[in-house]
CSV table of C-alpha atoms in Angstrom, one decimal:
chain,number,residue,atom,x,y,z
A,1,UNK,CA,-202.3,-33.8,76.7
A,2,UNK,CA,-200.0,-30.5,76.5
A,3,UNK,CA,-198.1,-31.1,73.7
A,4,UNK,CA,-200.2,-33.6,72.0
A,5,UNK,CA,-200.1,-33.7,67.7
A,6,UNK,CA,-202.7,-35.3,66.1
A,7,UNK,CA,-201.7,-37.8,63.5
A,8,UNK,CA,-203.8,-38.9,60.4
A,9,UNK,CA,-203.8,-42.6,59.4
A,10,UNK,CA,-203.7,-43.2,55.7
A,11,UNK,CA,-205.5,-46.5,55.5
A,12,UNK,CA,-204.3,-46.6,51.9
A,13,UNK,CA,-200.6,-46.6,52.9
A,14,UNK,CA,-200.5,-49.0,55.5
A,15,UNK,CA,-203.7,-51.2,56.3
A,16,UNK,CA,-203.8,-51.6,60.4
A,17,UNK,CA,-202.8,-55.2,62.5
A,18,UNK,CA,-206.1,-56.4,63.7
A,19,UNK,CA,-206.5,-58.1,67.0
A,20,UNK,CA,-209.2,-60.6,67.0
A,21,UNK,CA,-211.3,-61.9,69.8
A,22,UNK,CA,-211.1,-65.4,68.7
A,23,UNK,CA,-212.7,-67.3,71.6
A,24,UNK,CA,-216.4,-67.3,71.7
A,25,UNK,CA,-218.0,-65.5,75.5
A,26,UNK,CA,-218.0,-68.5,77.6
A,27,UNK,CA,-221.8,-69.3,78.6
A,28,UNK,CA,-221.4,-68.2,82.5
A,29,UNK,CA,-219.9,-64.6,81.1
A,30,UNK,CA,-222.5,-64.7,78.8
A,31,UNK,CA,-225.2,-64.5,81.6
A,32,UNK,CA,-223.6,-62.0,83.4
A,33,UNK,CA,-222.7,-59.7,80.4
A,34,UNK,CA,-219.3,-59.1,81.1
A,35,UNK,CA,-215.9,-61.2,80.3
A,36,UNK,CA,-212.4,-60.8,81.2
A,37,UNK,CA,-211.1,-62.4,78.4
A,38,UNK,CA,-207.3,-62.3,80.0
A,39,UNK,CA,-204.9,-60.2,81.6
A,40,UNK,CA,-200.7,-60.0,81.4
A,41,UNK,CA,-198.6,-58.8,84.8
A,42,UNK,CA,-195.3,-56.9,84.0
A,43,UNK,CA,-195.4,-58.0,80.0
A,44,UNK,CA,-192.4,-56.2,78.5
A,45,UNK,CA,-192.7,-54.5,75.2
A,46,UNK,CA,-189.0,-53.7,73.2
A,47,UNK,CA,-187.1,-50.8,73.7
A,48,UNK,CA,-188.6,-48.3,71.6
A,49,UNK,CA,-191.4,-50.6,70.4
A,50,UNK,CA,-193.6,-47.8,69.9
A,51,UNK,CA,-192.0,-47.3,66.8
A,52,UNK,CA,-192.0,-50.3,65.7
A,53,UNK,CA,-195.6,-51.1,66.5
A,54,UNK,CA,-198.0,-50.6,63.5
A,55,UNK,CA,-201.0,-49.1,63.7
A,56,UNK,CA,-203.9,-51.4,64.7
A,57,UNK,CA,-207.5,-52.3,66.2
A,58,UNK,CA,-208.7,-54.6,68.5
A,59,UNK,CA,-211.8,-56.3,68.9
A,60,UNK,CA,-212.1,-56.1,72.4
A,61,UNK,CA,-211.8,-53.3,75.2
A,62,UNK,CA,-207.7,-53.4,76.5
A,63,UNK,CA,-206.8,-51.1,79.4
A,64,UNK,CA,-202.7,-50.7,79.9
A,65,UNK,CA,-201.0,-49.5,82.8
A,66,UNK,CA,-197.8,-48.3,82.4
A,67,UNK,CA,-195.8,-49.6,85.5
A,68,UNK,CA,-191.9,-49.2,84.6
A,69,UNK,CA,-189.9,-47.7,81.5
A,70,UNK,CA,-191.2,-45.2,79.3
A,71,UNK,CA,-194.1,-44.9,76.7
A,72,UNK,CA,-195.4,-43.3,74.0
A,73,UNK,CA,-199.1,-43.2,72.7
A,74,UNK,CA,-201.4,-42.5,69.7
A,75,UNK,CA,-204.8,-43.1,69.8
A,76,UNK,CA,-206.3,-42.4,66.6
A,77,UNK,CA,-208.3,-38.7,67.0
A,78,UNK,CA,-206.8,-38.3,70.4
A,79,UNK,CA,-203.2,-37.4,69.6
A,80,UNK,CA,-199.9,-38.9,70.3
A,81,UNK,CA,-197.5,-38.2,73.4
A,82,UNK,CA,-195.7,-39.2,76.3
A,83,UNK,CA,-196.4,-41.9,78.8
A,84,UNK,CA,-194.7,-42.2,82.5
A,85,UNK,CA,-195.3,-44.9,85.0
A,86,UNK,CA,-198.8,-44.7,86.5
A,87,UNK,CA,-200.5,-43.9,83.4
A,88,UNK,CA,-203.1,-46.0,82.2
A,89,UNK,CA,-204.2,-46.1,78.6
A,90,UNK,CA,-207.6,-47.4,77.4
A,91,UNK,CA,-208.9,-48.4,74.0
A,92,UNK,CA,-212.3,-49.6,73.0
A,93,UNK,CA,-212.9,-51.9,70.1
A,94,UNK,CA,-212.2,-50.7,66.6
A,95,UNK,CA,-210.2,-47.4,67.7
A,96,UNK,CA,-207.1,-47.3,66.2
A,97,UNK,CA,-204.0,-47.0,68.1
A,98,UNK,CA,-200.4,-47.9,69.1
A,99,UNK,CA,-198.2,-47.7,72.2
A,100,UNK,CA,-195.2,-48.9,73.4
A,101,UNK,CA,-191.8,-48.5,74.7
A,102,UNK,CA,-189.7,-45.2,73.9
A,103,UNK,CA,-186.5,-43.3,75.0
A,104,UNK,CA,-184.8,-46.1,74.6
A,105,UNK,CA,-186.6,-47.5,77.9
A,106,UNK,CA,-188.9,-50.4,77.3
A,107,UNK,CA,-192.4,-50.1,78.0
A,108,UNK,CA,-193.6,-52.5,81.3
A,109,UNK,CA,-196.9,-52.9,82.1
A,110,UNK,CA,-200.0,-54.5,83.6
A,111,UNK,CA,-202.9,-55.2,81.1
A,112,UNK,CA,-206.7,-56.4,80.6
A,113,UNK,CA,-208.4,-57.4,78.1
A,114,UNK,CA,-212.5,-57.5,78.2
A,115,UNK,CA,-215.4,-57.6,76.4
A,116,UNK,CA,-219.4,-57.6,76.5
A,117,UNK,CA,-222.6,-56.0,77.0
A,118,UNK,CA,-221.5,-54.5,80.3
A,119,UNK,CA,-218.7,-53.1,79.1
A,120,UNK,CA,-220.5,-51.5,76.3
A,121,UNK,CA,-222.5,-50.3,78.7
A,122,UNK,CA,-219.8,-48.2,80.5
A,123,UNK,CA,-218.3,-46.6,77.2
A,124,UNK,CA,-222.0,-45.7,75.8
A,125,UNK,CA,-222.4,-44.2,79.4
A,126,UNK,CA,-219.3,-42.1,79.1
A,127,UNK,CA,-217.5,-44.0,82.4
A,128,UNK,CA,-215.0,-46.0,80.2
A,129,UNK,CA,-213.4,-44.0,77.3
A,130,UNK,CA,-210.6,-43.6,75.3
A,131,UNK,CA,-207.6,-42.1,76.1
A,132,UNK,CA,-204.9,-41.5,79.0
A,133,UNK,CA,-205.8,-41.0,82.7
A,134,UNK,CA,-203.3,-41.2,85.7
A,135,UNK,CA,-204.1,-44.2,87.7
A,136,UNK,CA,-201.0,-44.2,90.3
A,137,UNK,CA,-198.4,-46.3,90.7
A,138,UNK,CA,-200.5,-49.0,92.7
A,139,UNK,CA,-200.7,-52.2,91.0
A,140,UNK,CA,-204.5,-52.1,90.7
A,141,UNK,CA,-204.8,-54.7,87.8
A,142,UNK,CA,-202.7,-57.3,89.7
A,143,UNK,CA,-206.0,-58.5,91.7
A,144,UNK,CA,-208.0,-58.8,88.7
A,145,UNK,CA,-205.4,-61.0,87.1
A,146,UNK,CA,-205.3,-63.0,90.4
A,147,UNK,CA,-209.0,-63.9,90.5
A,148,UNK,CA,-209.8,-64.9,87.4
A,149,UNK,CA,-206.9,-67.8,87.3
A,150,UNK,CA,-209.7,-69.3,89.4
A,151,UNK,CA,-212.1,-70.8,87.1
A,152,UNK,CA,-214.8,-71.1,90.2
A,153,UNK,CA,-218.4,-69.0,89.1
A,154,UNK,CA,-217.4,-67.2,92.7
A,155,UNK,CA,-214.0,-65.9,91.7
A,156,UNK,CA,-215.0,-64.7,88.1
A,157,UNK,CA,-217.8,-62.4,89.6
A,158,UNK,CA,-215.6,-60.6,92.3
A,159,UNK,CA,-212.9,-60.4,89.4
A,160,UNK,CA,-215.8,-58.7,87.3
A,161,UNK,CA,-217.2,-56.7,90.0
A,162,UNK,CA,-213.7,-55.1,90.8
A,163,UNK,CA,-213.0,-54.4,87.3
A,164,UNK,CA,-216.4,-52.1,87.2
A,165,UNK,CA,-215.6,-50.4,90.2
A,166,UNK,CA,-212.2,-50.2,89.4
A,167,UNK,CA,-213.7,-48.5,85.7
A,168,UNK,CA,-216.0,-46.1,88.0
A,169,UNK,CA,-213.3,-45.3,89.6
A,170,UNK,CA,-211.1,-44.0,86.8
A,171,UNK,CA,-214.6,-42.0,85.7
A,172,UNK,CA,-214.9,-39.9,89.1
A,173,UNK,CA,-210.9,-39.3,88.8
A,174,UNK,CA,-211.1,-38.0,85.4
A,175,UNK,CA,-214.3,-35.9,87.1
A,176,UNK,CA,-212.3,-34.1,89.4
A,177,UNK,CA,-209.6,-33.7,87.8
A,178,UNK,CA,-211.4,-31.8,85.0
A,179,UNK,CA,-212.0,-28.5,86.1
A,180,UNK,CA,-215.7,-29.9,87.4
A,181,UNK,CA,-215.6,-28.8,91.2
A,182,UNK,CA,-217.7,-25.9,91.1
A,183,UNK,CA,-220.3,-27.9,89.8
A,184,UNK,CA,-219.9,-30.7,92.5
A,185,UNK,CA,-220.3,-28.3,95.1
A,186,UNK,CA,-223.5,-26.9,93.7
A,187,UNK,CA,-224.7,-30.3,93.6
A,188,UNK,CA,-224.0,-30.4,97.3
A,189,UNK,CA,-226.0,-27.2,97.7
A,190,UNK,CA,-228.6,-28.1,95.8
A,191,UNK,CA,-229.3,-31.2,98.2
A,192,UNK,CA,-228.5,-29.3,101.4
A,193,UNK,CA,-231.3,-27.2,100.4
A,194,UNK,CA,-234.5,-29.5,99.1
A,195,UNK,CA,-237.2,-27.0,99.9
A,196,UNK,CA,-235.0,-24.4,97.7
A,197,UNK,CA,-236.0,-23.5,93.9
A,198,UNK,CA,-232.9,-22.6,92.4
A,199,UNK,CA,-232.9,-20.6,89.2
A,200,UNK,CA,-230.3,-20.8,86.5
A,201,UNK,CA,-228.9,-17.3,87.3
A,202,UNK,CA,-228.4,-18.3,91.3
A,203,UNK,CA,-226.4,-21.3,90.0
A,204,UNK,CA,-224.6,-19.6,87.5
A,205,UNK,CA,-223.6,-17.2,90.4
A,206,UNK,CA,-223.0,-20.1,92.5
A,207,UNK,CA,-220.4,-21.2,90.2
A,208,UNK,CA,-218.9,-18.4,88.9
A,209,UNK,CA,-219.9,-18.7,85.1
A,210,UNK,CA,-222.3,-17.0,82.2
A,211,UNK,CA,-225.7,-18.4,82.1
A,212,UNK,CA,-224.5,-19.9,79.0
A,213,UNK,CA,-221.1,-21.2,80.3
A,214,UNK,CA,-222.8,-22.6,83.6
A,215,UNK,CA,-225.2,-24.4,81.3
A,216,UNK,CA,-223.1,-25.9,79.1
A,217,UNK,CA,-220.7,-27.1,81.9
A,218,UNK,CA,-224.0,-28.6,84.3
A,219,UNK,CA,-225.2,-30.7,81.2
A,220,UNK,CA,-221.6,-32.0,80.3
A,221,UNK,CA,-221.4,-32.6,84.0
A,222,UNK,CA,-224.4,-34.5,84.6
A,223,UNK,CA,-226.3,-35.1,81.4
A,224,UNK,CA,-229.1,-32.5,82.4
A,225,UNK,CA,-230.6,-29.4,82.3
A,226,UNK,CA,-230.1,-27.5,85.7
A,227,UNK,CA,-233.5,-27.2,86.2
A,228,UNK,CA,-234.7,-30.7,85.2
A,229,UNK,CA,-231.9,-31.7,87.4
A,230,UNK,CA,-233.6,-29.5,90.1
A,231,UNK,CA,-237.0,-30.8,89.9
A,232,UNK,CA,-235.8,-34.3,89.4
A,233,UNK,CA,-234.3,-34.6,92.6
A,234,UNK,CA,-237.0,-32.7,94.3
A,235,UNK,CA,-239.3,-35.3,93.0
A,236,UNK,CA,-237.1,-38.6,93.9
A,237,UNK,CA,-237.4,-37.2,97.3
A,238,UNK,CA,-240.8,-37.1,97.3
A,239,UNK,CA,-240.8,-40.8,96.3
A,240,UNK,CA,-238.8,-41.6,99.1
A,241,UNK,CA,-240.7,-39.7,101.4
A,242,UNK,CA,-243.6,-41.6,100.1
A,243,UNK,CA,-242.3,-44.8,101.0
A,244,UNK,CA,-240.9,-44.5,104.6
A,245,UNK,CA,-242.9,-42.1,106.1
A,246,UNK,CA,-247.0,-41.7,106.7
A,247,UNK,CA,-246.8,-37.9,105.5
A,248,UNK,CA,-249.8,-36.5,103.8
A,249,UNK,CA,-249.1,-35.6,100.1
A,250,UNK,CA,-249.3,-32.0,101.0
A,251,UNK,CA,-246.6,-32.0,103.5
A,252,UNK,CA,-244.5,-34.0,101.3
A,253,UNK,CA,-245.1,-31.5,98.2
A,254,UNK,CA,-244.7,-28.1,100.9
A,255,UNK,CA,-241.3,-29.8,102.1
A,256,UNK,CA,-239.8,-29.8,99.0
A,257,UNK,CA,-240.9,-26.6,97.8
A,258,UNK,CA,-244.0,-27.5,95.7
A,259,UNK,CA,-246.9,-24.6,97.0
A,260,UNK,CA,-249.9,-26.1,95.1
A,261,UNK,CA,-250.3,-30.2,95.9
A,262,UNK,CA,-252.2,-30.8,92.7
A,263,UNK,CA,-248.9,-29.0,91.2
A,264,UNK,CA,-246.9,-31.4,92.6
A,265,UNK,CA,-249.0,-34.8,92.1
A,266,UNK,CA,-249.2,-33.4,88.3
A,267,UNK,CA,-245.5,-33.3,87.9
A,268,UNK,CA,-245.4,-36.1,90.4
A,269,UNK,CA,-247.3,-38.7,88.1
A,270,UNK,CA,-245.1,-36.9,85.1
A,271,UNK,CA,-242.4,-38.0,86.5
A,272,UNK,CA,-243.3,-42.1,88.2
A,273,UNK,CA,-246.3,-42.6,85.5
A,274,UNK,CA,-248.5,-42.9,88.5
A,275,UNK,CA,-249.7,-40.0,91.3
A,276,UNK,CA,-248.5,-40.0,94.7
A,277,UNK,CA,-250.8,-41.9,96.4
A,278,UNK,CA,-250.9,-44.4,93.9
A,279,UNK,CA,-247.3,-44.9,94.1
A,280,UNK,CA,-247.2,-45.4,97.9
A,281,UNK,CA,-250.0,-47.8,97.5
A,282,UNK,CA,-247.8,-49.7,95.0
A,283,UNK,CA,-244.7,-49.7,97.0
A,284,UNK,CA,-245.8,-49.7,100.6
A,285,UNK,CA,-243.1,-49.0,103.9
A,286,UNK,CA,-242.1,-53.1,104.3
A,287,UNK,CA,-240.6,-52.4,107.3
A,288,UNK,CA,-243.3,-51.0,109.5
A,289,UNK,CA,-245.5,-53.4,111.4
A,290,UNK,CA,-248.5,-54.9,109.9
């Protein structure tokens, strides 16, 4: 954030405003696992109402975009500074935090407010955090707040699906604009190039980093070690292979590098709980002719 500060909260000097969900998950939301409790379009804070705002939680997940005026943030651990219009700021429940208006500008925005499992889902996964992330000056959220005016069961699932992609969205964003690429491309490489076994110090090369650097980077990048990531894909290609085409096992296992077929059904059955010809038993080409 540049010129971030971090600020400590003294719970003993000021306790924090709470935000409560209040409204129990109505059944239908319930189901699905996801609710979008409601959303505001252009809601105007005061002129300078970050300083006026006290430090508090909510008990739901809020995302704010900035879309006029001026702002100022502080999420608890994360720092305060400056907000400009096409910011968007996210909080999960429980994180402490305050924003609002500053410069003597108000702070004008478009703003959701959600809860459930799914949505635990994506901040447990890493795609929905905490934090600041430039979302554009597109009115994104407007949509969202259109669709789920209409009670219908149709409307609230396109509102809910747009919200997740909108969320996986803001994840890949954040992706690229962190100083990943290099990785990214190897990626690309790596699947250009299925019958290839690539070693940590080719990859390392590839990306211009340390061994240690390069590993450090691949598992922040994909949640992986570079050569389980390897093998892993090598072996959900076999699986596919398994399914649409009539390939022996040994052809499957020589296209994708494996020398030794009982090598490959080993790791093959590590990997699917069953061997090769088990699983293409199991999950048979449907759409060839009987």
């Amino acid at each position: 954030m540049g010129n971030d500060k971090i600020i400590a909260f003294d719970f003993n000097a000021e306790r924090p405003d709470i935000h409560r969900l209040l409204m129990p998950m109505p059944e239908f939301h319930r189901r699905y696992g996801l609710w979008i409790i409601n959303a505001s379009t252009a809601g105007r804070s005061p002129v300078d109402g970050f300083h006026a705002c006290r430090p508090r939680k909510f008990e739901f997940y809020s995302i704010s975009h900035l879309i006029d005026g001026a702002g100022r943030c502080w999420i608890d651990g994360r720092g305060e500074c400056e907000m400009k219009p096409g910011q968007l700021v996210a909080v999960s429940p429980g994180t402490l935090n305050r924003y609002g208006g500053d410069c003597g500008r108000p702070y004008v925005e478009d703003s959701i407010r959600f809860t459930g499992p799914v949505a635990d889902m994506l901040y447990h996964s890493g795609v929905l955090r905490d934090g600041i992330c430039e979302f554009g000056t597109a009115r994104k959220l407007l949509p969202i707040a259109e669709l789920i005016q209409d009670p219908s069961n149709d409307a609230q699932i396109n509102a809910n699906i747009t919200l997740q992609k909108l969320l996986v969205d803001l994840y890949f964003e954040r992706r690229r604009s962190s100083g990943a690429p290099p990785v990214e491309e190897l990626l690309e490489a790596i699947k250009s190039r299925p019958k290839h076994w690539w070693t940590v110090e080719e990859m390392a090369e590839f990306c211009n980093l340390s061994p240690d650097q390069f590993r450090r980077n691949f598992r922040q990048h994909t949640g992986m070690l570079p050569k389980s990531y390897v093998e892993e894909f090598k072996l959900r290609q076999a699986a596919e292979l398994l399914v649409s085409t009539a390939l022996p096992v040994s052809e499957v296992a020589g296209r994708l590098g494996y020398r030794d077929p009982y090598h490959f059904s080993r790791r093959f059955k590590n990997f699917s709980g069953i061997s090769p010809e088990r699983y293409r038993r199991e999950f048979p080409n449907f759409a060839a002719p009987r």
